[in-house]
GROMACS .gro file of C-alpha atoms in nm:
model
  165
    1THR     CA    1  12.043   9.782   9.758
    2HIS     CA    2  12.068  10.131   9.676
    3HIS     CA    3  11.747  10.314   9.608
    4THR     CA    4  11.539  10.014   9.575
    5GLY     CA    5  11.380  10.008   9.970
    6ARG     CA    6  11.503   9.703  10.002
    7VAL     CA    7  11.819   9.509  10.189
    8PRO     CA    8  11.972   9.214  10.133
    9LEU     CA    9  11.880   8.951  10.416
   10SER     CA   10  12.208   8.873  10.484
   11LYS     CA   11  12.303   9.231  10.556
   12PHE     CA   12  12.000   9.268  10.762
   13TYR     CA   13  12.102   9.012  11.007
   14GLY     CA   14  12.455   9.130  11.000
   15THR     CA   15  12.618   9.379  11.241
   16GLY     CA   16  12.481   9.689  11.246
   17LEU     CA   17  12.656  10.036  11.217
   18ASP     CA   18  12.769  10.061  11.589
   19ALA     CA   19  12.865   9.670  11.619
   20ASP     CA   20  12.648   9.663  11.907
   21TRP     CA   21  12.284   9.602  11.717
   22ARG     CA   22  12.149   9.303  11.522
   23PHE     CA   23  11.841   9.269  11.419
   24GLY     CA   24  11.702   8.887  11.485
   25GLU     CA   25  11.371   8.890  11.353
   26SER     CA   26  11.351   8.513  11.209
   27GLU     CA   27  11.267   8.487  10.810
   28GLU     CA   28  10.916   8.354  10.867
   29TYR     CA   29  10.830   8.656  11.109
   30LEU     CA   30  10.969   8.893  10.839
   31ARG     CA   31  10.754   8.705  10.589
   32GLU     CA   32  10.435   8.700  10.774
   33LEU     CA   33  10.510   9.094  10.769
   34GLY     CA   34  10.505   9.105  10.436
   35ALA     CA   35  10.872   9.249  10.496
   36LEU     CA   36  11.059   8.976  10.316
   37ASP     CA   37  11.062   8.992   9.927
   38GLU     CA   38  11.196   8.609   9.796
   39THR     CA   39  11.125   8.708   9.449
   40SER     CA   40  11.414   8.917   9.347
   41TRP     CA   41  11.731   8.731   9.165
   42ARG     CA   42  11.932   8.887   9.391
   43GLY     CA   43  11.804   8.668   9.691
   44LYS     CA   44  11.609   8.715   9.993
   45GLN     CA   45  11.574   9.108  10.088
   46VAL     CA   46  11.414   9.298  10.355
   47ILE     CA   47  11.168   9.556  10.230
   48ILE     CA   48  11.261   9.864  10.436
   49PRO     CA   49  10.952  10.055  10.472
   50ASN     CA   50  10.730   9.756  10.555
   51TYR     CA   51  10.952   9.633  10.824
   52ILE     CA   52  10.967  10.004  10.950
   53GLN     CA   53  10.587  10.050  10.948
   54ALA     CA   54  10.496   9.696  11.138
   55ALA     CA   55  10.303   9.726  11.456
   56SER     CA   56  10.556   9.523  11.631
   57ASN     CA   57  10.801   9.841  11.570
   58CYS     CA   58  10.565  10.049  11.723
   59ILE     CA   59  10.572  10.180  12.132
   60VAL     CA   60  10.287   9.997  12.309
   61SER     CA   61  10.159  10.308  12.450
   62GLY     CA   62   9.844  10.221  12.607
   63GLU     CA   63   9.547   9.953  12.543
   64HIS     CA   64   9.379  10.159  12.266
   65TYR     CA   65   9.651  10.304  12.058
   66LEU     CA   66  10.021  10.270  11.960
   67VAL     CA   67  10.308  10.505  11.867
   68CYS     CA   68  10.472  10.430  11.555
   69CYS     CA   69  10.718  10.579  11.316
   70GLN     CA   70  10.599  10.828  11.068
   71ASN     CA   71  10.471  10.676  10.756
   72ASP     CA   72  10.653  10.900  10.490
   73CYS     CA   73  10.444  10.778  10.232
   74GLU     CA   74  10.126  10.953  10.347
   75VAL     CA   75  10.311  11.312  10.310
   76LEU     CA   76  10.319  11.172   9.943
   77LEU     CA   77  10.021  11.060   9.875
   78ASN     CA   78   9.856  11.323  10.061
   79GLU     CA   79  10.047  11.607   9.815
   80ILE     CA   80   9.909  11.361   9.512
   81GLU     CA   81   9.530  11.384   9.650
   82MET     CA   82   9.534  11.740   9.699
   83LYS     CA   83   9.656  11.816   9.366
   84ILE     CA   84   9.426  11.531   9.179
   85ALA     CA   85   9.134  11.628   9.455
   86ALA     CA   86   8.917  11.294   9.271
   87PRO     CA   87   8.923  10.918   9.333
   88THR     CA   88   9.074  10.883   9.026
   89ALA     CA   89   9.318  11.006   8.761
   90SER     CA   90   9.427  10.959   8.400
   91PRO     CA   91   9.841  10.825   8.416
   92GLN     CA   92   9.924  11.160   8.239
   93THR     CA   93   9.796  11.366   8.532
   94ILE     CA   94   9.977  11.116   8.782
   95LEU     CA   95  10.273  11.130   8.575
   96SER     CA   96  10.264  11.524   8.588
   97VAL     CA   97  10.184  11.564   8.983
   98VAL     CA   98  10.425  11.297   9.109
   99GLY     CA   99  10.697  11.486   8.862
  100ASN     CA  100  10.644  11.757   9.002
  101MET     CA  101  10.617  11.680   9.340
  102THR     CA  102  10.719  11.944   9.666
  103SER     CA  103  10.731  11.726   9.919
  104HIS     CA  104  11.063  11.620  10.011
  105ILE     CA  105  11.111  11.350  10.231
  106SER     CA  106  11.469  11.267  10.237
  107VAL     CA  107  11.744  11.498  10.259
  108ASP     CA  108  11.913  11.244  10.026
  109ASP     CA  109  11.666  11.323   9.716
  110ASP     CA  110  11.628  11.663   9.626
  111HIS     CA  111  11.540  11.551   9.229
  112PRO     CA  112  11.179  11.432   9.139
  113PRO     CA  113  11.153  11.088   9.110
  114ALA     CA  114  11.270  10.906   8.802
  115LEU     CA  115  10.935  10.816   8.613
  116ASP     CA  116  11.099  10.570   8.342
  117ALA     CA  117  10.911  10.373   8.069
  118SER     CA  118  10.855  10.094   8.265
  119LEU     CA  119  10.714  10.264   8.563
  120ARG     CA  120  10.486  10.475   8.299
  121ALA     CA  121  10.357  10.156   8.146
  122GLN     CA  122  10.315   9.994   8.476
  123LEU     CA  123  10.062  10.316   8.530
  124ALA     CA  124   9.929  10.266   8.196
  125GLN     CA  125   9.828   9.899   8.268
  126ILE     CA  126   9.626  10.001   8.542
  127SER     CA  127   9.445  10.272   8.413
  128ASP     CA  128   9.360  10.026   8.101
  129SER     CA  129   9.237   9.777   8.374
  130HIS     CA  130   8.985  10.044   8.501
  131GLY     CA  131   8.850  10.239   8.233
  132GLY     CA  132   9.147  10.455   8.131
  133GLU     CA  133   9.154  10.615   8.502
  134VAL     CA  134   9.376  10.512   8.759
  135PRO     CA  135   9.211  10.451   9.138
  136ILE     CA  136   9.439  10.633   9.380
  137HIS     CA  137   9.351  10.500   9.673
  138GLY     CA  138   9.368  10.106   9.509
  139ARG     CA  139   9.645   9.842   9.557
  140LEU     CA  140   9.795   9.868   9.234
  141PHE     CA  141   9.859  10.245   9.256
  142ALA     CA  142  10.006  10.187   9.623
  143GLN     CA  143  10.223   9.925   9.449
  144TRP     CA  144  10.354  10.190   9.174
  145LEU     CA  145  10.409  10.452   9.449
  146HIS     CA  146  10.634  10.187   9.626
  147TYR     CA  147  10.842  10.135   9.313
  148VAL     CA  148  10.835  10.506   9.240
  149PHE     CA  149  10.911  10.623   9.614
  150PRO     CA  150  11.101  10.257   9.748
  151ARG     CA  151  11.215  10.409  10.072
  152GLU     CA  152  10.906  10.593  10.158
  153CYS     CA  153  10.609  10.365  10.061
  154PRO     CA  154  10.537  10.004  10.185
  155PHE     CA  155  10.497   9.723   9.921
  156PRO     CA  156  10.095   9.669   9.960
  157HIS     CA  157  10.024   9.289   9.933
  158LYS     CA  158   9.701   9.121   9.852
  159THR     CA  159   9.473   9.099  10.131
  160GLY     CA  160   9.566   8.785  10.334
  161THR     CA  161   9.925   8.758  10.247
  162ALA     CA  162  10.069   8.953  10.545
  163THR     CA  163   9.981   9.072  10.865
  164ALA     CA  164  10.016   9.354  11.062
  165ALA     CA  165  10.131   9.187  11.365
   0.00000   0.00000   0.00000
């Protein structure tokens, strides 16, 4: 779906752009990877960054390492870390940093992310749970980043609910 970082499962299984390629992973496998969103009112959807970052999409190059697609979210998080230079920050600081990001991951998006009221409220809730500061290396902040940058940042699931398979 447009700018959500998700694609309906039916389109995922549909014919690819060149009509020669089809994805064949089962729903169970996508669920295990943490790449299947079954909570949307739109029906089942594949979370694209979670699918792309799955170890199964890496090239096995040796016994002790894999060559994988670049995690575009790391570029964004690195910029946030460099500008904040602390393990936590106020929601206002984070909104200012993210609203003025210089990293451009996609040629489609030269505009800063839209930080609407719901994203601001979600960030405030995270800070309320942590004494007024947002831990920038926590799961909740990573989830917030996914909603701000849905095509770049994977959705982090609770520990034990998905595997890197």
